[in-house]
Amino acid sequence: MSEKPSRIFIKGNEAIARGALAAGCTCYFGYPITPQNDIPEFMSTAIVKEGGEFVQAESEVAAANMLLGAAAAGARALTTSSSPGVSLMQEAISYMAGSELPGVIVNMNRGGPGLGDIGSSQGDYFQSTRGGGHGDYRTLVLAPGTCQEGYDMMIEAFDLAFKYRNPVLVLGDAIVGQMKEPVIPWTPEKAENYGVEDWCIEGAKDRGPRLLKSLFLTDGALAKQNRHLQDKYEAMKAEARADIFECDDAELVVVAYGSIGRIVKSSVRRLRAEGHKVGLVRPLTLYPFPEEPIRALAEKGKRFLTIEQNCGQMVEDVRLSIRGLADSDFYGHMPGNLPGSDDFVEAIVARLGR
């Protein structure tokens, strides 16, 4: 790893863009939608200055299919959008998963369903962690809660995309994208290509032809491909990570991710200072979900509360992680209202008293 330069004070969206460039991103395709527009705005000049390609596509459908094409050529490529825009990308993402193509997609989650609003939300958890499109597939999902994590996770996202030849989704929201704080930029010494030269399509000079496809029509071929993909998704579980905070003596463990996890951490600090035995698990990967550390806490007799800015989605993965040992209460802060740490203190204290 090269020497880290001085800190810079930037928005989360810009941190995402700068992290992609540090990861070696050479192609960006996107279409404007709030609250992620700072990313294409920054990329429209920054990636070109570094010799890369920027295309403002005519739609999110087009942007996602451009991502597919660049991935097939072995390029480190990126598209970004927000909620309804990502919905339009799902067919291409499914094709990428089926064809085993690496690419990075950023979703700065906004309110929904439908057009909703342009504020923060975590309503896209199911879409993000269950594939989102047609067929049995998964995308790796990273969930930054700070601008620095946004930068760092973009570098990680490109690495994971090529390691597993699979789309990787970075799931932020309006809070992560629009807040501004110090970031220490860094660049990996060398980007690992994971043998991309053995499968990418770049012209069949001095070699035989290659075929990248997601269509398998001969008898048993699709079943074989799906078994292969499921084995790969199982292997991805080794990448599961979480921030475990003050859980050793906690009677109640709160599980929250992304910007909400960061806000809940402030609530936990306040309650710890007041003598309450409460801890926090903040998943950094949503797929694979960090089941093992959560289940290990359940084995120690902890009680659980899942907090999300939605009507209840990640709570299902928490309950699956601790099934047979414990259950998890749920507190949902509705999209459309900007939360603060005070909003969660009362909910946590109410569960502590049970």
Short mmCIF file of C-alpha atoms in Angstrom, two decimals:
data_model
loop_
_atom_site.label_atom_id
_atom_site.label_comp_id
_atom_site.label_asym_id
_atom_site.label_seq_id
_atom_site.Cartn_x
_atom_site.Cartn_y
_atom_site.Cartn_z
CA MET A 1 0.00 0.00 0.00
CA SER A 2 1.36 3.41 -0.93
CA GLU A 3 1.92 6.16 1.61
CA LYS A 4 -1.30 7.88 2.61
CA PRO A 5 -1.51 11.59 1.71
CA SER A 6 -3.18 14.28 3.79
CA ARG A 7 -6.85 14.13 4.62
CA ILE A 8 -9.35 15.74 2.28
CA PHE A 9 -12.77 17.11 3.26
CA ILE A 10 -15.33 15.74 0.81
CA LYS A 11 -18.88 14.45 0.41
CA GLY A 12 -19.60 10.76 0.61
CA ASN A 13 -20.55 10.68 -3.06
CA GLU A 14 -17.18 12.13 -4.01
CA ALA A 15 -15.44 9.66 -1.70
CA ILE A 16 -17.21 6.86 -3.60
CA ALA A 17 -16.00 8.27 -6.92
CA ARG A 18 -12.44 8.80 -5.73
CA GLY A 19 -12.34 5.29 -4.29
CA ALA A 20 -13.38 3.86 -7.64
CA LEU A 21 -10.58 5.73 -9.40
CA ALA A 22 -8.08 4.53 -6.80
CA ALA A 23 -9.27 0.98 -7.52
CA GLY A 24 -8.38 1.41 -11.18
CA CYS A 25 -11.85 2.10 -12.59
CA THR A 26 -11.49 3.01 -16.28
CA CYS A 27 -15.14 3.16 -17.41
CA TYR A 28 -18.12 4.97 -15.88
CA PHE A 29 -21.67 4.79 -17.21
CA GLY A 30 -24.59 6.51 -15.53
CA TYR A 31 -27.78 8.53 -15.71
CA PRO A 32 -28.73 11.41 -13.37
CA ILE A 33 -30.91 10.78 -10.34
CA THR A 34 -30.91 12.36 -6.87
CA PRO A 35 -29.24 11.89 -4.35
CA GLN A 36 -26.21 10.38 -6.16
CA ASN A 37 -25.67 13.03 -8.84
CA ASP A 38 -22.37 14.20 -7.34
CA ILE A 39 -20.82 10.91 -8.49
CA PRO A 40 -21.37 11.31 -12.25
CA GLU A 41 -20.67 15.03 -11.97
CA PHE A 42 -17.25 14.30 -10.45
CA MET A 43 -16.53 11.39 -12.77
CA SER A 44 -17.37 13.39 -15.89
CA THR A 45 -14.04 15.19 -15.56
CA ALA A 46 -11.96 13.11 -13.13
CA ILE A 47 -12.06 9.77 -14.97
CA VAL A 48 -11.38 11.45 -18.32
CA LYS A 49 -8.33 13.20 -16.88
CA GLU A 50 -7.00 9.77 -15.89
CA GLY A 51 -7.48 8.39 -19.39
CA GLY A 52 -10.76 6.59 -18.74
CA GLU A 53 -14.18 6.74 -20.37
CA PHE A 54 -17.30 8.58 -19.16
CA VAL A 55 -20.69 8.08 -20.78
CA GLN A 56 -23.94 9.70 -19.68
CA ALA A 57 -26.29 7.04 -20.95
CA GLU A 58 -29.81 7.69 -22.23
CA SER A 59 -31.25 5.66 -19.33
CA GLU A 60 -30.35 3.43 -16.42
CA VAL A 61 -31.17 0.41 -18.61
CA ALA A 62 -28.53 1.54 -21.09
CA ALA A 63 -25.98 2.32 -18.37
CA ALA A 64 -26.28 -1.17 -16.87
CA ASN A 65 -25.91 -2.84 -20.25
CA MET A 66 -22.84 -0.69 -20.98
CA LEU A 67 -21.46 -1.97 -17.68
CA LEU A 68 -22.10 -5.52 -18.89
CA GLY A 69 -20.25 -4.89 -22.14
CA ALA A 70 -17.25 -3.27 -20.48
CA ALA A 71 -17.10 -6.11 -17.94
CA ALA A 72 -17.04 -8.68 -20.74
CA ALA A 73 -13.98 -6.88 -22.13
CA GLY A 74 -12.28 -7.18 -18.73
CA ALA A 75 -12.52 -3.48 -17.85
CA ARG A 76 -12.91 -2.19 -14.32
CA ALA A 77 -16.27 -0.51 -14.84
CA LEU A 78 -18.79 1.28 -12.62
CA THR A 79 -22.37 2.49 -12.72
CA THR A 80 -24.21 4.39 -10.00
CA SER A 81 -27.82 5.29 -9.36
CA SER A 82 -30.50 5.58 -6.69
CA SER A 83 -33.40 3.21 -5.92
CA PRO A 84 -35.83 3.44 -8.92
CA GLY A 85 -32.84 3.77 -11.23
CA VAL A 86 -31.32 0.59 -9.81
CA SER A 87 -34.66 -1.17 -10.33
CA LEU A 88 -34.29 -0.46 -14.05
CA MET A 89 -30.82 -2.06 -14.01
CA GLN A 90 -31.91 -5.40 -12.59
CA GLU A 91 -32.23 -7.33 -15.87
CA ALA A 92 -28.66 -6.47 -16.86
CA ILE A 93 -27.36 -7.28 -13.38
CA SER A 94 -29.01 -10.71 -13.57
CA TYR A 95 -27.38 -11.26 -16.97
CA MET A 96 -24.01 -10.27 -15.50
CA ALA A 97 -24.40 -12.72 -12.62
CA GLY A 98 -25.47 -15.48 -15.01
CA SER A 99 -22.55 -14.74 -17.34
CA GLU A 100 -20.12 -14.39 -14.41
CA LEU A 101 -19.06 -10.85 -15.23
CA PRO A 102 -17.43 -8.51 -12.70
CA GLY A 103 -18.78 -5.00 -12.25
CA VAL A 104 -19.55 -2.52 -9.49
CA ILE A 105 -22.93 -0.88 -8.94
CA VAL A 106 -23.55 1.84 -6.36
CA ASN A 107 -27.05 2.47 -5.01
CA MET A 108 -27.52 5.60 -2.93
CA ASN A 109 -30.82 4.38 -1.53
CA ARG A 110 -33.64 6.96 -1.48
CA GLY A 111 -37.18 6.76 -0.15
CA GLY A 112 -39.83 4.53 -1.70
CA PRO A 113 -41.81 2.64 -2.82
CA GLY A 114 -42.43 4.32 -6.15
CA LEU A 115 -40.89 7.76 -6.52
CA GLY A 116 -40.97 8.21 -2.73
CA ASP A 117 -38.67 11.11 -1.96
CA ILE A 118 -34.99 12.02 -2.28
CA GLY A 119 -34.20 11.50 1.39
CA SER A 120 -32.46 8.60 3.09
CA SER A 121 -33.98 5.13 3.32
CA GLN A 122 -32.93 1.51 3.76
CA GLY A 123 -35.91 0.18 1.83
CA ASP A 124 -33.73 -1.46 -0.85
CA TYR A 125 -32.24 -4.09 1.47
CA PHE A 126 -34.30 -6.97 0.06
CA GLN A 127 -33.64 -5.92 -3.53
CA SER A 128 -29.91 -5.66 -2.83
CA THR A 129 -29.34 -8.86 -0.88
CA ARG A 130 -31.71 -11.18 -2.74
CA GLY A 131 -30.35 -10.52 -6.20
CA GLY A 132 -33.06 -8.06 -7.20
CA GLY A 133 -33.78 -9.39 -10.68
CA HIS A 134 -34.93 -12.68 -12.17
CA GLY A 135 -33.39 -16.06 -11.42
CA ASP A 136 -31.35 -17.50 -8.56
CA TYR A 137 -28.38 -15.19 -8.11
CA ARG A 138 -26.68 -12.98 -5.56
CA THR A 139 -24.57 -9.87 -5.61
CA LEU A 140 -22.01 -9.18 -2.94
CA VAL A 141 -23.26 -6.16 -0.97
CA LEU A 142 -21.10 -3.72 1.00
CA ALA A 143 -22.67 -1.14 3.33
CA PRO A 144 -20.59 1.96 4.17
CA GLY A 145 -21.58 4.13 7.11
CA THR A 146 -18.93 6.84 6.74
CA CYS A 147 -17.26 8.70 3.89
CA GLN A 148 -13.99 6.88 4.62
CA GLU A 149 -15.77 3.53 4.43
CA GLY A 150 -17.30 4.62 1.14
CA TYR A 151 -13.82 5.23 -0.27
CA ASP A 152 -12.34 2.05 1.17
CA MET A 153 -15.24 -0.17 0.16
CA MET A 154 -15.05 0.94 -3.45
CA ILE A 155 -11.50 -0.41 -3.63
CA GLU A 156 -12.70 -3.60 -1.96
CA ALA A 157 -15.71 -3.84 -4.28
CA PHE A 158 -13.61 -3.93 -7.45
CA ASP A 159 -11.32 -6.51 -5.92
CA LEU A 160 -14.24 -8.74 -4.91
CA ALA A 161 -15.94 -8.33 -8.29
CA PHE A 162 -12.93 -9.77 -10.11
CA LYS A 163 -12.13 -12.34 -7.41
CA TYR A 164 -15.57 -13.91 -7.77
CA ARG A 165 -16.42 -12.78 -11.33
CA ASN A 166 -19.67 -11.36 -10.01
CA PRO A 167 -21.42 -8.00 -9.70
CA VAL A 168 -20.79 -6.19 -6.42
CA LEU A 169 -23.25 -3.66 -5.02
CA VAL A 170 -22.23 -0.83 -2.70
CA LEU A 171 -25.38 0.19 -0.81
CA GLY A 172 -25.37 3.68 0.65
CA ASP A 173 -28.14 6.21 1.10
CA ALA A 174 -28.80 9.95 1.01
CA ILE A 175 -27.08 10.45 4.37
CA VAL A 176 -23.90 8.63 3.35
CA GLY A 177 -23.86 10.33 -0.05
CA GLN A 178 -24.54 13.88 1.05
CA MET A 179 -22.66 14.17 4.35
CA LYS A 180 -19.21 15.72 4.30
CA GLU A 181 -16.25 14.66 6.45
CA PRO A 182 -12.49 14.02 6.30
CA VAL A 183 -11.24 11.13 4.15
CA ILE A 184 -7.70 9.79 3.89
CA PRO A 185 -7.26 8.72 0.25
CA TRP A 186 -5.00 5.79 -0.58
CA THR A 187 -4.20 3.63 -3.56
CA PRO A 188 -3.43 -0.10 -3.60
CA GLU A 189 0.08 -0.96 -4.69
CA LYS A 190 -1.26 -3.19 -7.45
CA ALA A 191 -4.72 -4.21 -8.54
CA GLU A 192 -5.09 -7.99 -8.67
CA ASN A 193 -6.67 -9.05 -11.97
CA TYR A 194 -7.55 -12.62 -10.87
CA GLY A 195 -6.80 -14.07 -14.31
CA VAL A 196 -9.06 -11.77 -16.30
CA GLU A 197 -6.89 -12.34 -19.36
CA ASP A 198 -8.03 -15.97 -19.42
CA TRP A 199 -11.72 -15.23 -20.02
CA CYS A 200 -12.27 -11.64 -21.22
CA ILE A 201 -13.27 -10.85 -24.80
CA GLU A 202 -10.66 -8.64 -26.44
CA GLY A 203 -10.24 -10.17 -29.89
CA ALA A 204 -9.32 -13.78 -30.66
CA LYS A 205 -5.87 -13.16 -32.05
CA ASP A 206 -3.56 -16.19 -31.62
CA ARG A 207 -6.15 -18.04 -29.53
CA GLY A 208 -9.44 -19.83 -29.86
CA PRO A 209 -12.82 -18.08 -29.53
CA ARG A 210 -14.41 -17.41 -26.13
CA LEU A 211 -18.07 -17.28 -25.22
CA LEU A 212 -19.59 -15.39 -22.29
CA LYS A 213 -23.26 -16.19 -21.89
CA SER A 214 -26.16 -16.66 -19.51
CA LEU A 215 -28.26 -18.78 -21.87
CA PHE A 216 -28.01 -22.56 -21.37
CA LEU A 217 -30.45 -24.53 -23.53
CA THR A 218 -29.04 -28.06 -23.69
CA ASP A 219 -30.53 -30.59 -21.29
CA GLY A 220 -29.02 -30.21 -17.81
CA ALA A 221 -26.74 -27.29 -18.73
CA LEU A 222 -28.65 -24.64 -16.78
CA ALA A 223 -28.87 -26.92 -13.73
CA LYS A 224 -25.10 -27.40 -13.88
CA GLN A 225 -24.52 -23.64 -14.16
CA ASN A 226 -26.83 -22.90 -11.24
CA ARG A 227 -25.08 -25.48 -9.05
CA HIS A 228 -21.78 -23.84 -9.94
CA LEU A 229 -23.13 -20.39 -9.08
CA GLN A 230 -24.57 -21.58 -5.77
CA ASP A 231 -21.19 -23.04 -4.82
CA LYS A 232 -19.64 -19.66 -5.58
CA TYR A 233 -22.18 -17.80 -3.45
CA GLU A 234 -21.45 -20.21 -0.60
CA ALA A 235 -17.73 -19.45 -0.95
CA MET A 236 -18.51 -15.74 -0.68
CA LYS A 237 -19.51 -16.25 2.95
CA ALA A 238 -15.81 -16.08 3.83
CA GLU A 239 -16.02 -12.33 3.06
CA ALA A 240 -18.61 -11.58 5.78
CA ARG A 241 -17.59 -8.73 8.10
CA ALA A 242 -19.12 -6.69 10.90
CA ASP A 243 -18.17 -3.94 13.33
CA ILE A 244 -18.68 -5.39 16.83
CA PHE A 245 -18.99 -2.59 19.40
CA GLU A 246 -19.28 -2.95 23.19
CA CYS A 247 -20.89 -6.39 23.03
CA ASP A 248 -18.82 -8.33 25.59
CA ASP A 249 -20.97 -7.48 28.61
CA ALA A 250 -24.04 -6.28 26.71
CA GLU A 251 -27.45 -7.54 27.77
CA LEU A 252 -29.01 -6.15 24.61
CA VAL A 253 -27.28 -6.15 21.22
CA VAL A 254 -28.56 -3.73 18.59
CA VAL A 255 -28.03 -4.67 14.94
CA ALA A 256 -28.04 -1.79 12.46
CA TYR A 257 -26.16 -1.06 9.22
CA GLY A 258 -24.97 1.85 7.11
CA SER A 259 -25.84 5.39 8.16
CA ILE A 260 -28.36 4.10 10.71
CA GLY A 261 -25.69 1.88 12.26
CA ARG A 262 -23.47 4.91 12.62
CA ILE A 263 -26.22 6.94 14.28
CA VAL A 264 -27.14 4.02 16.55
CA LYS A 265 -23.49 3.81 17.64
CA SER A 266 -23.86 7.33 19.06
CA SER A 267 -26.99 6.18 20.91
CA VAL A 268 -25.10 3.18 22.31
CA ARG A 269 -22.22 5.38 23.49
CA ARG A 270 -24.66 7.65 25.31
CA LEU A 271 -26.45 4.73 26.95
CA ARG A 272 -23.16 3.08 27.96
CA ALA A 273 -22.14 6.34 29.63
CA GLU A 274 -25.40 6.18 31.59
CA GLY A 275 -24.60 2.64 32.75
CA HIS A 276 -26.79 0.64 30.36
CA LYS A 277 -25.33 -2.63 29.10
CA VAL A 278 -26.01 -2.32 25.40
CA GLY A 279 -23.83 -3.14 22.38
CA LEU A 280 -23.93 -2.85 18.62
CA VAL A 281 -23.30 -5.13 15.66
CA ARG A 282 -22.97 -3.10 12.46
CA PRO A 283 -22.83 -5.39 9.41
CA LEU A 284 -20.29 -4.16 6.86
CA THR A 285 -21.30 -6.84 4.37
CA LEU A 286 -25.03 -7.41 3.85
CA TYR A 287 -24.40 -10.31 1.49
CA PRO A 288 -22.76 -12.36 2.75
CA PHE A 289 -24.49 -11.51 6.01
CA PRO A 290 -22.29 -11.80 9.13
CA GLU A 291 -24.24 -14.67 10.65
CA GLU A 292 -21.44 -16.20 12.72
CA PRO A 293 -20.61 -13.28 15.06
CA ILE A 294 -24.31 -12.59 15.61
CA ARG A 295 -25.06 -16.24 16.37
CA ALA A 296 -22.04 -16.38 18.70
CA LEU A 297 -23.57 -13.54 20.72
CA ALA A 298 -26.90 -15.37 20.83
CA GLU A 299 -25.11 -18.42 22.21
CA LYS A 300 -23.97 -16.22 25.10
CA GLY A 301 -27.56 -15.38 25.97
CA LYS A 302 -27.76 -11.88 24.50
CA ARG A 303 -31.06 -10.30 23.52
CA PHE A 304 -31.41 -8.48 20.19
CA LEU A 305 -32.99 -5.40 18.67
CA THR A 306 -32.73 -4.66 14.95
CA ILE A 307 -33.02 -1.02 13.91
CA GLU A 308 -33.52 -0.03 10.28
CA GLN A 309 -34.83 2.93 8.30
CA ASN A 310 -37.54 0.85 6.70
CA CYS A 311 -40.52 -1.30 7.66
CA GLY A 312 -38.47 -4.39 8.52
CA GLN A 313 -36.09 -6.17 6.15
CA MET A 314 -32.64 -6.94 7.60
CA VAL A 315 -34.41 -8.14 10.75
CA GLU A 316 -35.26 -11.32 8.82
CA ASP A 317 -31.55 -12.09 8.33
CA VAL A 318 -30.87 -11.38 12.00
CA ARG A 319 -33.61 -13.79 13.02
CA LEU A 320 -32.31 -16.44 10.64
CA SER A 321 -28.84 -16.04 12.14
CA ILE A 322 -30.04 -16.68 15.70
CA ARG A 323 -32.90 -19.10 15.03
CA GLY A 324 -33.23 -21.76 17.70
CA LEU A 325 -31.36 -19.61 20.22
CA ALA A 326 -33.07 -16.22 20.41
CA ASP A 327 -35.29 -13.76 18.57
CA SER A 328 -34.89 -10.11 17.64
CA ASP A 329 -37.23 -7.22 18.30
CA PHE A 330 -37.54 -4.63 15.53
CA TYR A 331 -37.69 -0.85 15.48
CA GLY A 332 -38.26 0.85 12.16
CA HIS A 333 -37.64 4.54 11.57
CA MET A 334 -39.86 5.36 8.62
CA PRO A 335 -38.26 6.75 5.45
CA GLY A 336 -39.31 10.36 5.00
CA ASN A 337 -38.01 11.42 8.42
CA LEU A 338 -34.33 12.20 9.03
CA PRO A 339 -33.21 10.30 12.15
CA GLY A 340 -30.90 11.42 14.95
CA SER A 341 -29.37 9.50 17.84
CA ASP A 342 -32.15 10.65 20.19
CA ASP A 343 -34.68 8.87 17.99
CA PHE A 344 -33.17 5.50 18.89
CA VAL A 345 -32.36 5.96 22.58
CA GLU A 346 -35.96 5.59 23.70
CA ALA A 347 -36.48 2.47 21.59
CA ILE A 348 -33.32 0.86 22.98
CA VAL A 349 -34.15 1.71 26.61
CA ALA A 350 -37.64 0.27 26.19
CA ARG A 351 -36.15 -3.08 25.15
CA LEU A 352 -33.54 -3.00 27.92
CA GLY A 353 -36.30 -2.91 30.49
CA ARG A 354 -37.96 -6.11 29.31
#
